CSV table of C-alpha atoms and ligand atoms in Angstrom, one decimal:
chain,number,residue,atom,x,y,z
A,156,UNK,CA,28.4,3.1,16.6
A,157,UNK,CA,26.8,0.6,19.4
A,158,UNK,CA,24.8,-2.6,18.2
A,159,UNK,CA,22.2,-0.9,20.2
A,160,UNK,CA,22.3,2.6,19.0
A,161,UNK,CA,22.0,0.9,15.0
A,162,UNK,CA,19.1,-1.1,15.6
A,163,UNK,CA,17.2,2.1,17.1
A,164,UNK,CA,18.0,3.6,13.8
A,165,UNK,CA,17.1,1.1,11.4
A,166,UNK,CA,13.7,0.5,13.5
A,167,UNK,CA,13.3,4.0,13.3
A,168,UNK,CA,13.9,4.4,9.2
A,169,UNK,CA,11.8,1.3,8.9
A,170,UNK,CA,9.1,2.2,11.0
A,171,UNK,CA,8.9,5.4,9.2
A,172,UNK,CA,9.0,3.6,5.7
A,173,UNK,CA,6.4,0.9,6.3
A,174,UNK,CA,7.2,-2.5,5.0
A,175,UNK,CA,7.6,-1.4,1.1
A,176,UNK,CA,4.6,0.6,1.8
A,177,UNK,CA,4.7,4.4,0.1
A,178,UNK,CA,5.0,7.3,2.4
A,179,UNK,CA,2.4,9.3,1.0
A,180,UNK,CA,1.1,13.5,3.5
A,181,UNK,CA,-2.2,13.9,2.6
A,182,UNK,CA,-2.6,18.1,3.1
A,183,UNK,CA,-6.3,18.7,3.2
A,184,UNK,CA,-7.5,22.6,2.7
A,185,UNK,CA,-11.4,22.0,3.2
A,186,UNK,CA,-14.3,21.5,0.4
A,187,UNK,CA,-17.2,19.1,0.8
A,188,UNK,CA,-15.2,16.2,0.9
A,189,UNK,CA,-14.3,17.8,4.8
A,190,UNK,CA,-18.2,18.8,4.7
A,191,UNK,CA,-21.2,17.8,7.0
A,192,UNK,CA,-24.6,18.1,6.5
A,193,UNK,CA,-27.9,18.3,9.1
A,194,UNK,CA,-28.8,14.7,8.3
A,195,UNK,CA,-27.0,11.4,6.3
A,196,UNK,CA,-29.6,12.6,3.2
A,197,UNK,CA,-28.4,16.3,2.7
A,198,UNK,CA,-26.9,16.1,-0.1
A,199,UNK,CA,-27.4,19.9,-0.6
A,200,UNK,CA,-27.6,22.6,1.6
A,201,UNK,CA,-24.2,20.9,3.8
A,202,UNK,CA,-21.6,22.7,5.2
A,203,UNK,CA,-18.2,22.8,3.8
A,204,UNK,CA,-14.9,23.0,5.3
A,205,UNK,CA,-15.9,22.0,9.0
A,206,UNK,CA,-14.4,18.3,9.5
A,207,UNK,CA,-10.6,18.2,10.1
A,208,UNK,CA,-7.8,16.3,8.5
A,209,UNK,CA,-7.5,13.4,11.3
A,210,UNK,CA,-11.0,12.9,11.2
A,211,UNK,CA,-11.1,12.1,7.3
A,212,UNK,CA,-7.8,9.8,7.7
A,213,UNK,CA,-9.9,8.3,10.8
A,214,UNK,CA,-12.9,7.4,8.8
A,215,UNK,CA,-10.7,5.3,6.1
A,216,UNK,CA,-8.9,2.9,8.5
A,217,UNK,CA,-8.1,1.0,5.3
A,218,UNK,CA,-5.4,3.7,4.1
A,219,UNK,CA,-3.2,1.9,6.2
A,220,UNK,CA,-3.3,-0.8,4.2
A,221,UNK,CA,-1.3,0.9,1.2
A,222,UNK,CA,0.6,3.7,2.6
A,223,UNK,CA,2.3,4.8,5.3
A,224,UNK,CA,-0.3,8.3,5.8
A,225,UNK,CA,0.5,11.4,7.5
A,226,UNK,CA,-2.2,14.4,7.4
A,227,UNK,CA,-1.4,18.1,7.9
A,228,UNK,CA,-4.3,20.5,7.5
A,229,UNK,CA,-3.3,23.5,5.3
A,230,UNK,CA,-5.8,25.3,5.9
A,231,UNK,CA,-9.7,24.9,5.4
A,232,UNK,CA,-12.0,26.5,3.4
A,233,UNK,CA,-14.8,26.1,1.0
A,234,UNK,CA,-13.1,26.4,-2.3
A,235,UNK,CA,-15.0,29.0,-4.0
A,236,UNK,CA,-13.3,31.4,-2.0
A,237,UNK,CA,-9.7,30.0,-2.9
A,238,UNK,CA,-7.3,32.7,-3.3
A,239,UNK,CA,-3.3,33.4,-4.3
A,240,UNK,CA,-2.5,33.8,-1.1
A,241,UNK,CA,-4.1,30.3,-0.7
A,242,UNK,CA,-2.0,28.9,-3.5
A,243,UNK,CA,1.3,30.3,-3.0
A,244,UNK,CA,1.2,28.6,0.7
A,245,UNK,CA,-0.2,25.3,-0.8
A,246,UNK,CA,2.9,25.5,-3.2
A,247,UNK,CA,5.6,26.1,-1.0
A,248,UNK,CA,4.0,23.4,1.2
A,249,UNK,CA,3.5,20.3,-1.2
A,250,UNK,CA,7.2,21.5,-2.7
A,251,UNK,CA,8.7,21.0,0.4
A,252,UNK,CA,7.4,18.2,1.4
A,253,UNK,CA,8.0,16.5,-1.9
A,254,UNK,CA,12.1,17.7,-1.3
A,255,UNK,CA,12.1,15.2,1.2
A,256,UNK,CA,13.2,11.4,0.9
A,257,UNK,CA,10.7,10.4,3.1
A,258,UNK,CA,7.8,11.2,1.2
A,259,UNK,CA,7.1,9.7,-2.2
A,260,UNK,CA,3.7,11.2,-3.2
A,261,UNK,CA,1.0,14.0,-1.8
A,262,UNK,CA,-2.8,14.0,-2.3
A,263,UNK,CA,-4.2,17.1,-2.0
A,264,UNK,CA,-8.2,17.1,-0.4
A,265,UNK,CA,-9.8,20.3,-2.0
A,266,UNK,CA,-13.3,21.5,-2.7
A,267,UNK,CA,-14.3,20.5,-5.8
A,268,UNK,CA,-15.7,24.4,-7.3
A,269,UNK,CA,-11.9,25.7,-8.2
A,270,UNK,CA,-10.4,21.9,-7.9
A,271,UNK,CA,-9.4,22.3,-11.6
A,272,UNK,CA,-8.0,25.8,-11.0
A,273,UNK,CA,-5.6,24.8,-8.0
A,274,UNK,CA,-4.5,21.3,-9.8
A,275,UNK,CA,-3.6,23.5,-13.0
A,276,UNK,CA,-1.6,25.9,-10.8
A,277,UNK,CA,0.0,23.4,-9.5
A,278,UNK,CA,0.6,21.4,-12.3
A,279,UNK,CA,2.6,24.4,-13.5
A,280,UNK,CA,4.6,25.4,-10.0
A,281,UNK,CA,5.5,21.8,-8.5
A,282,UNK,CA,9.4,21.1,-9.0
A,283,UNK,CA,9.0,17.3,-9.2
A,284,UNK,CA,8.2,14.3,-10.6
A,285,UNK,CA,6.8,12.9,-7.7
A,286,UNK,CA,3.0,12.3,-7.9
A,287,UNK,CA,0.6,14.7,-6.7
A,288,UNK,CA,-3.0,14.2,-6.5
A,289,UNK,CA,-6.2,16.3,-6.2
A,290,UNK,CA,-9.4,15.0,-4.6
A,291,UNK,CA,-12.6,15.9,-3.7
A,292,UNK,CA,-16.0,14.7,-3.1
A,293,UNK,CA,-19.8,16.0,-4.4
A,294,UNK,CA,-21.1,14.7,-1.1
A,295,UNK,CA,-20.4,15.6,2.6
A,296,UNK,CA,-18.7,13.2,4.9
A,297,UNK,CA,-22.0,13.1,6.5
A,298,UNK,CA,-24.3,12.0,3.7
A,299,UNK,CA,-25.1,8.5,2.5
A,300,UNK,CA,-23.3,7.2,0.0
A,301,UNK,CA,-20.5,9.4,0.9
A,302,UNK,CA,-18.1,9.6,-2.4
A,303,UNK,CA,-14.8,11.1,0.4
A,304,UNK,CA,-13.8,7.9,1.7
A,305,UNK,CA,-13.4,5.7,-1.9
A,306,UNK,CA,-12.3,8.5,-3.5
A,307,UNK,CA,-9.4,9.6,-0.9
A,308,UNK,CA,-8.8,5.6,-0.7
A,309,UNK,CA,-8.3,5.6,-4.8
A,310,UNK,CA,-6.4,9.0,-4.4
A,311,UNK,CA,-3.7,7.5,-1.7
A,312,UNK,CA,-3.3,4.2,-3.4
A,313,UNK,CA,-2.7,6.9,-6.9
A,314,UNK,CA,-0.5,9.2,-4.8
A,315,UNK,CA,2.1,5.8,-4.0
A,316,UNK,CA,1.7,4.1,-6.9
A,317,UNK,CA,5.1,4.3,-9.4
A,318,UNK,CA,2.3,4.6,-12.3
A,319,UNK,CA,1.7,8.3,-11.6
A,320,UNK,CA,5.1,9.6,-11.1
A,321,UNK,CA,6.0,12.0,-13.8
A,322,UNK,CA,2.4,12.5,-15.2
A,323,UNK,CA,1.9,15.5,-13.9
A,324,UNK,CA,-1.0,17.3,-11.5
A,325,UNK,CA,-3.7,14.3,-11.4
A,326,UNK,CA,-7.5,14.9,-10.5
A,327,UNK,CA,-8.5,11.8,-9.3
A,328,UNK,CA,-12.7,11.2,-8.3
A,329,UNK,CA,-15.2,8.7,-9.2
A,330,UNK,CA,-12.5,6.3,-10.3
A,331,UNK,CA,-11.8,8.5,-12.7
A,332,UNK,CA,-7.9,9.6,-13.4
A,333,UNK,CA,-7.9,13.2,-15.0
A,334,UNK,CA,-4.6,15.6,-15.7
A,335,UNK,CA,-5.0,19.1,-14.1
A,336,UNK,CA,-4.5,20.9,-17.7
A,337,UNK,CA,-7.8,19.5,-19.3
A,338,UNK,CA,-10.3,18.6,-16.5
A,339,UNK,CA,-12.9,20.3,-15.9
A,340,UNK,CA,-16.7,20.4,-13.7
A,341,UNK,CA,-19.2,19.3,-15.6
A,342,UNK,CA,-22.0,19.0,-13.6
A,343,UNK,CA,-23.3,21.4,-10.3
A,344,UNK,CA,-23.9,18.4,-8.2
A,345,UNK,CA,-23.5,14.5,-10.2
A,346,UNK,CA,-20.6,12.1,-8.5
A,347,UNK,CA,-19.4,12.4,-12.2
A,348,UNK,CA,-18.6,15.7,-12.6
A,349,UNK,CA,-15.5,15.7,-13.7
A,350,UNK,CA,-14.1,15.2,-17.2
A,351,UNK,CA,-12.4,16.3,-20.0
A,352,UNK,CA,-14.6,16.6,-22.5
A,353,UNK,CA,-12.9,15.7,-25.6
A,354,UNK,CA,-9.3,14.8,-24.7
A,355,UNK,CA,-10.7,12.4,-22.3
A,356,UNK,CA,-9.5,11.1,-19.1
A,357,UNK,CA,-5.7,9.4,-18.2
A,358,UNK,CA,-7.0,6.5,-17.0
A,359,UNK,CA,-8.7,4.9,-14.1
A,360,UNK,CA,-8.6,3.1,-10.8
A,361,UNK,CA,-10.0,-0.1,-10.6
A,362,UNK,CA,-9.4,-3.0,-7.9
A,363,UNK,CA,-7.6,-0.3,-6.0
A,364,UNK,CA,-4.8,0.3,-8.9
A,365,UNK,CA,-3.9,3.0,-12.0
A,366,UNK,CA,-4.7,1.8,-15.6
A,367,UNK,CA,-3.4,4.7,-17.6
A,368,UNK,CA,-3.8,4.8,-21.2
A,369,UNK,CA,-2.3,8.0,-22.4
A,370,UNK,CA,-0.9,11.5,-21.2
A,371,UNK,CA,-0.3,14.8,-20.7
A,372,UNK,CA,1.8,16.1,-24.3
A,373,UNK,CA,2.4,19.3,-22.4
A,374,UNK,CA,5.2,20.2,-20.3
A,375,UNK,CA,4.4,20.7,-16.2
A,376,UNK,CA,5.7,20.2,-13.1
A,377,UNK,CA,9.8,19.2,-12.9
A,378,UNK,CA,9.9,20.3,-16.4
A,379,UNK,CA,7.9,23.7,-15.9
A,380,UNK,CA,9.6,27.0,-16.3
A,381,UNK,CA,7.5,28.4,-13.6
A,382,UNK,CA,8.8,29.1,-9.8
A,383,UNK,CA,7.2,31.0,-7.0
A,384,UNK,CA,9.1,29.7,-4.0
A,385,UNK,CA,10.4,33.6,-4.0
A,386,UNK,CA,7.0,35.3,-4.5
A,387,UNK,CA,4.6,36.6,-2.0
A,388,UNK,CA,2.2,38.3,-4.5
A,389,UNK,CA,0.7,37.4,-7.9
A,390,UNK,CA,-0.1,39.6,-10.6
A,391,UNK,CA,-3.9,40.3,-10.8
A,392,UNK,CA,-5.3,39.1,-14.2
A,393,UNK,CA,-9.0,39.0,-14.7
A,394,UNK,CA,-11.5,37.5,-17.0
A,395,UNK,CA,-14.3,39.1,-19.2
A,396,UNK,CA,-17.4,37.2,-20.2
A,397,UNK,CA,-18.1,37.4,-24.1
A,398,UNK,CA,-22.2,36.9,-25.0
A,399,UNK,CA,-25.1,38.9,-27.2
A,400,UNK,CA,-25.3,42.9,-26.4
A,401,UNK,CA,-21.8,42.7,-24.6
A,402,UNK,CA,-20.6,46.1,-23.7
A,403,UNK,CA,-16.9,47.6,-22.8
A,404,UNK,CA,-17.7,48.1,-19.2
A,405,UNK,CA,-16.3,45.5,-17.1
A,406,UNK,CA,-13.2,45.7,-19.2
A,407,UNK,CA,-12.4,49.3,-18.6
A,408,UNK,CA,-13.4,48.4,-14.7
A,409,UNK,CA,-10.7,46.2,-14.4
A,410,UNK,CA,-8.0,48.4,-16.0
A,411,UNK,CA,-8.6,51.2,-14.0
A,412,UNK,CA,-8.2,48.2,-11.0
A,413,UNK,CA,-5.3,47.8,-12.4
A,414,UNK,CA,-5.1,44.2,-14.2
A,415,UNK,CA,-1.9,43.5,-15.3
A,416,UNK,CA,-4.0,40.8,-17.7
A,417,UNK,CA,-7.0,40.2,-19.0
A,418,UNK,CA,-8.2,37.0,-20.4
A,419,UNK,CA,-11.3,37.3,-22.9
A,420,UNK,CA,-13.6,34.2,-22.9
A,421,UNK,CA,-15.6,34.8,-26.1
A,422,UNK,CA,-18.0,33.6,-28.0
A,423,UNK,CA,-17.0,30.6,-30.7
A,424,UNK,CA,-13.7,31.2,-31.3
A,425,UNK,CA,-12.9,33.3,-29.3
A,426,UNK,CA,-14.8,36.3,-31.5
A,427,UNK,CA,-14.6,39.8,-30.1
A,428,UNK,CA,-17.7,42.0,-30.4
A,429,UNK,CA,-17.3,45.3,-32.3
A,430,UNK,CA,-18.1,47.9,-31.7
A,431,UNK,CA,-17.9,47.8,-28.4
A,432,UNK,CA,-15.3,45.3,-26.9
A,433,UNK,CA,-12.4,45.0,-29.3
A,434,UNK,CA,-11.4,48.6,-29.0
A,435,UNK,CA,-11.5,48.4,-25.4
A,436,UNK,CA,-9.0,45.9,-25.6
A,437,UNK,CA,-6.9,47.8,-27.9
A,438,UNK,CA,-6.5,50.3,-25.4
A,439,UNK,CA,-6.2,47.9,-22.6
A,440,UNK,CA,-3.2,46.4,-24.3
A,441,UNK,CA,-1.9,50.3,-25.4
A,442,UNK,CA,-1.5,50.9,-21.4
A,443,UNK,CA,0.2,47.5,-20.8
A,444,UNK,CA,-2.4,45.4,-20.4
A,445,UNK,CA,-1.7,41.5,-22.2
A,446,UNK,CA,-4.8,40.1,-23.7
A,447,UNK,CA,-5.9,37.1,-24.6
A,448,UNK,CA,-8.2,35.8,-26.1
A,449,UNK,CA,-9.9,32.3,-25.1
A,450,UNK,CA,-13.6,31.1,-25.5
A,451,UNK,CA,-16.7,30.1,-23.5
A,452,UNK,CA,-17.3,27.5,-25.6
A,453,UNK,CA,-15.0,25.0,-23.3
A,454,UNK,CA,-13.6,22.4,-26.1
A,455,UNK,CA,-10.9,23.4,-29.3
A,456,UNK,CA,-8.6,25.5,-30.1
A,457,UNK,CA,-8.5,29.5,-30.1
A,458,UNK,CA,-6.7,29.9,-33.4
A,459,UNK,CA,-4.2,32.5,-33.4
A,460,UNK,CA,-5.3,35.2,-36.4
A,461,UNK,CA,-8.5,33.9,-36.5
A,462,UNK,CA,-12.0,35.9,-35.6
A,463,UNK,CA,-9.2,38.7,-34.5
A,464,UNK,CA,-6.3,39.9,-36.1
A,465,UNK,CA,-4.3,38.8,-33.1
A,466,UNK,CA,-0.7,39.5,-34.7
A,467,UNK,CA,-2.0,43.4,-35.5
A,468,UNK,CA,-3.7,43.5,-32.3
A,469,UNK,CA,-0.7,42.5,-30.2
A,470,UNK,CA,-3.0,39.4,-28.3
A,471,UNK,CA,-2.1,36.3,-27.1
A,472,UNK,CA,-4.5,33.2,-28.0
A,473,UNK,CA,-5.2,30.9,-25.1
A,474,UNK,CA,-4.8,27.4,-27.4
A,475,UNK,CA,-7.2,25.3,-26.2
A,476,UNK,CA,-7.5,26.2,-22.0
A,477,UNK,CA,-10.4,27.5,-20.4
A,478,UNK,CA,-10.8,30.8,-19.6
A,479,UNK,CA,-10.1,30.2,-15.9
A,480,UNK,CA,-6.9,27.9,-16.9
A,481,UNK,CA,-6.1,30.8,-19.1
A,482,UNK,CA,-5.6,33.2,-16.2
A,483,UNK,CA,-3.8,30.9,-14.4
A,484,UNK,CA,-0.8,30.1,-17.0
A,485,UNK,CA,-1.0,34.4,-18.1
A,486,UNK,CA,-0.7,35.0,-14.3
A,487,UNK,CA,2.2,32.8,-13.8
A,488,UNK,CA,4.0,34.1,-17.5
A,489,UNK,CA,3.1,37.9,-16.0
A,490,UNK,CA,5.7,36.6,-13.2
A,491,UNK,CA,8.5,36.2,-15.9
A,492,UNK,CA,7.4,38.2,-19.1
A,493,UNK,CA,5.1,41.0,-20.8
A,494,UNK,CA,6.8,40.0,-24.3
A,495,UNK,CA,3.5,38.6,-25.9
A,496,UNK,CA,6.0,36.8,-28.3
A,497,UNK,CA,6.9,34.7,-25.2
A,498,UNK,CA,3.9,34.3,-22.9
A,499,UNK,CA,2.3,32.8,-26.4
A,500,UNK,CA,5.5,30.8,-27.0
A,501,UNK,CA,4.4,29.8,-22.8
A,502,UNK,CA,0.9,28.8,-23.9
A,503,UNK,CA,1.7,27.1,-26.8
A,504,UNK,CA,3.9,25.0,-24.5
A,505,UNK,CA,1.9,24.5,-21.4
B,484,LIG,N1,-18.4,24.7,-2.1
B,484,LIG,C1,-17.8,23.5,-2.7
B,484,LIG,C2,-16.2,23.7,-2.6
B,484,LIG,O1,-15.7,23.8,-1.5
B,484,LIG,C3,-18.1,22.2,-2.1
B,484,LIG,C4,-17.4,21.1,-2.8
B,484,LIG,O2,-18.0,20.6,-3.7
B,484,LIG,O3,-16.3,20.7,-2.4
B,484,LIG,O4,-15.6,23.7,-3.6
């Protein structure tokens, strides 16, 4: 090999590398963090999903400074209407890209309605240890006091840092470091909305680093059993509000639909009201249907056996996720199992 030829290829691999800085895609999919209002003081009434990914890289010139950034736009949408479809690309995307050698961590920019839906889903699908992070902002690009920029400078500097490798999905806002299982949004509109309640956040980012301070006990990512790099479709589970006067309507409506799941978000713990909605279940789960049971409530543990004689009725309790994290792990157990024994074994685990 000429002199020549070697030093075009060492320039090139340290080029792509940055002096020992991290090689972190940032793969944006739209949300109000890629939002633009009429004036710099609508903080309501904006419009998500209508800057593009260059732009937001543009408008932090300091990302530079700790990574070597590339941007790729996945796709762009407000994140209320997030989808499978949606999710399945996202995954095959950020697993791909996380293959390579030459990246060492992905953020993820992402409307902050379903953020904790699509960091659980991926928290559960991604096939490495590398660090992925999600990020979003309560206030357009646009808007005074735009919360983007610092948090997409926080989520970069997360993205590269060594700290964050093998802890799993990471939701990362307000200098606040969440994992995907447990967060949650608290508020309709605060800076602060996200948190987890009672098992409380990973850690935080201060003076542009990660101070972690506990995590995840659950298995995800490298370690999940979990894999859709071969699926185009999902199966279609559902979820049924539990509150006063509740009747068996929208239960029956979504087994004639044909809902391969169901996940029940009741009252307390998870309590099913009779007469009307537990033996609607029963025959949900008679044609095939899996059931189980979580709560509204938002913080402890369904306990299996408890306000239901789960074991007699053939459910599965949902442990202590949400009934929107709920349908995500049952959806993704639907892909391997219908054995009840096993998808609770699954949430047990996850
Ligand atoms: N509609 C919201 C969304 O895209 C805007 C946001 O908060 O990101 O999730």
């Amino acid at each position: 090999m000429s002199v020549l030829f070697a030093l075009l290829i060492s320039f090139d691999v340290a080029n792509a590398r940055g002096p020992g800085l991290p090689n972190v895609m940032v793969l944006a999919t739209g949300g109000t963090i890629a939002g633009s209002g009429a004036s710099s003081t609508t903080v309501v009434g904006y419009t998500a999903a209508t800057v593009g990914i260059e732009t937001l890289l543009n408008a932090v010139p300091e990302l530079k400074t700790v990574a070597n950034v590339k941007g790729e736009q996945v796709f762009q949408i407000a994140s209320e209407n997030m989808n499978n479809d949606y999710w399945l690309k996202l995954a095959k995307r950020v697993n791909t890209l996380l293959a390579q050698d030459d990246v060492d961590g992905i953020v993820i920019t992402h409307g902050t309605d379903t953020i904790e839906e699509t960091s659980y889903f991926l928290d559960l699908v991604v096939k490495s240890k590398k660090p992925v992070v999600v990020v979003g902002a309560m206030r357009p690009s646009t808007a005074i006091s735009a919360d983007g920029p610092i948090n997409l400078f926080n989520a970069v500097i997360l993205a590269g840092s060594d700290e964050a490798v093998g802890k799993g999905v990471l939701v990362a806002l307000n200098d606040q470091i969440n994992a995907a299982r447990d967060v949650t949004k608290n508020n309709t509109s605060t800076a602060d909305t996200f948190r987890t309640p009672e098992l409380g956040f990973l850690g935080y980012m201060q003076g542009n680093k990660p101070y972690f301070y506990r995590q995840s006990t659950r298995r995800h990512t490298a370690d999940s059993e979990f894999d859709v790099s071969s699926l185009d479709v999902l199966p279609q589970v559902d979820i049924v509000y539990g509150y006063a006067n509740m009747n068996r309507v929208a239960i029956d409506a979504f087994v004639a639909a044909g809902a391969k799941g169901i996940v029940h978000a009741g009252v307390g713990d998870g309590s099913l009201a009779r007469p009307a909605v537990e033996p609607a279940l029963d025959e949900a789960r008679k044609k095939g249907v899996v059931i189980v049971r979580s709560s509204r409530v938002g913080n402890g543990i369904v306990a299996r056996n408890g306000e239901a004689k789960d074991d007699e009725h053939d459910f599965v309790v949902s442990d202590t996720l949400n009934p929107q994290k709920a349908r995500i792990l049952l959806m993704l157990a639907l892909t391997k199992t219908t054995d009840t024994k096993e998808i609770q074994r699954m949430f047990f685990t996850y």
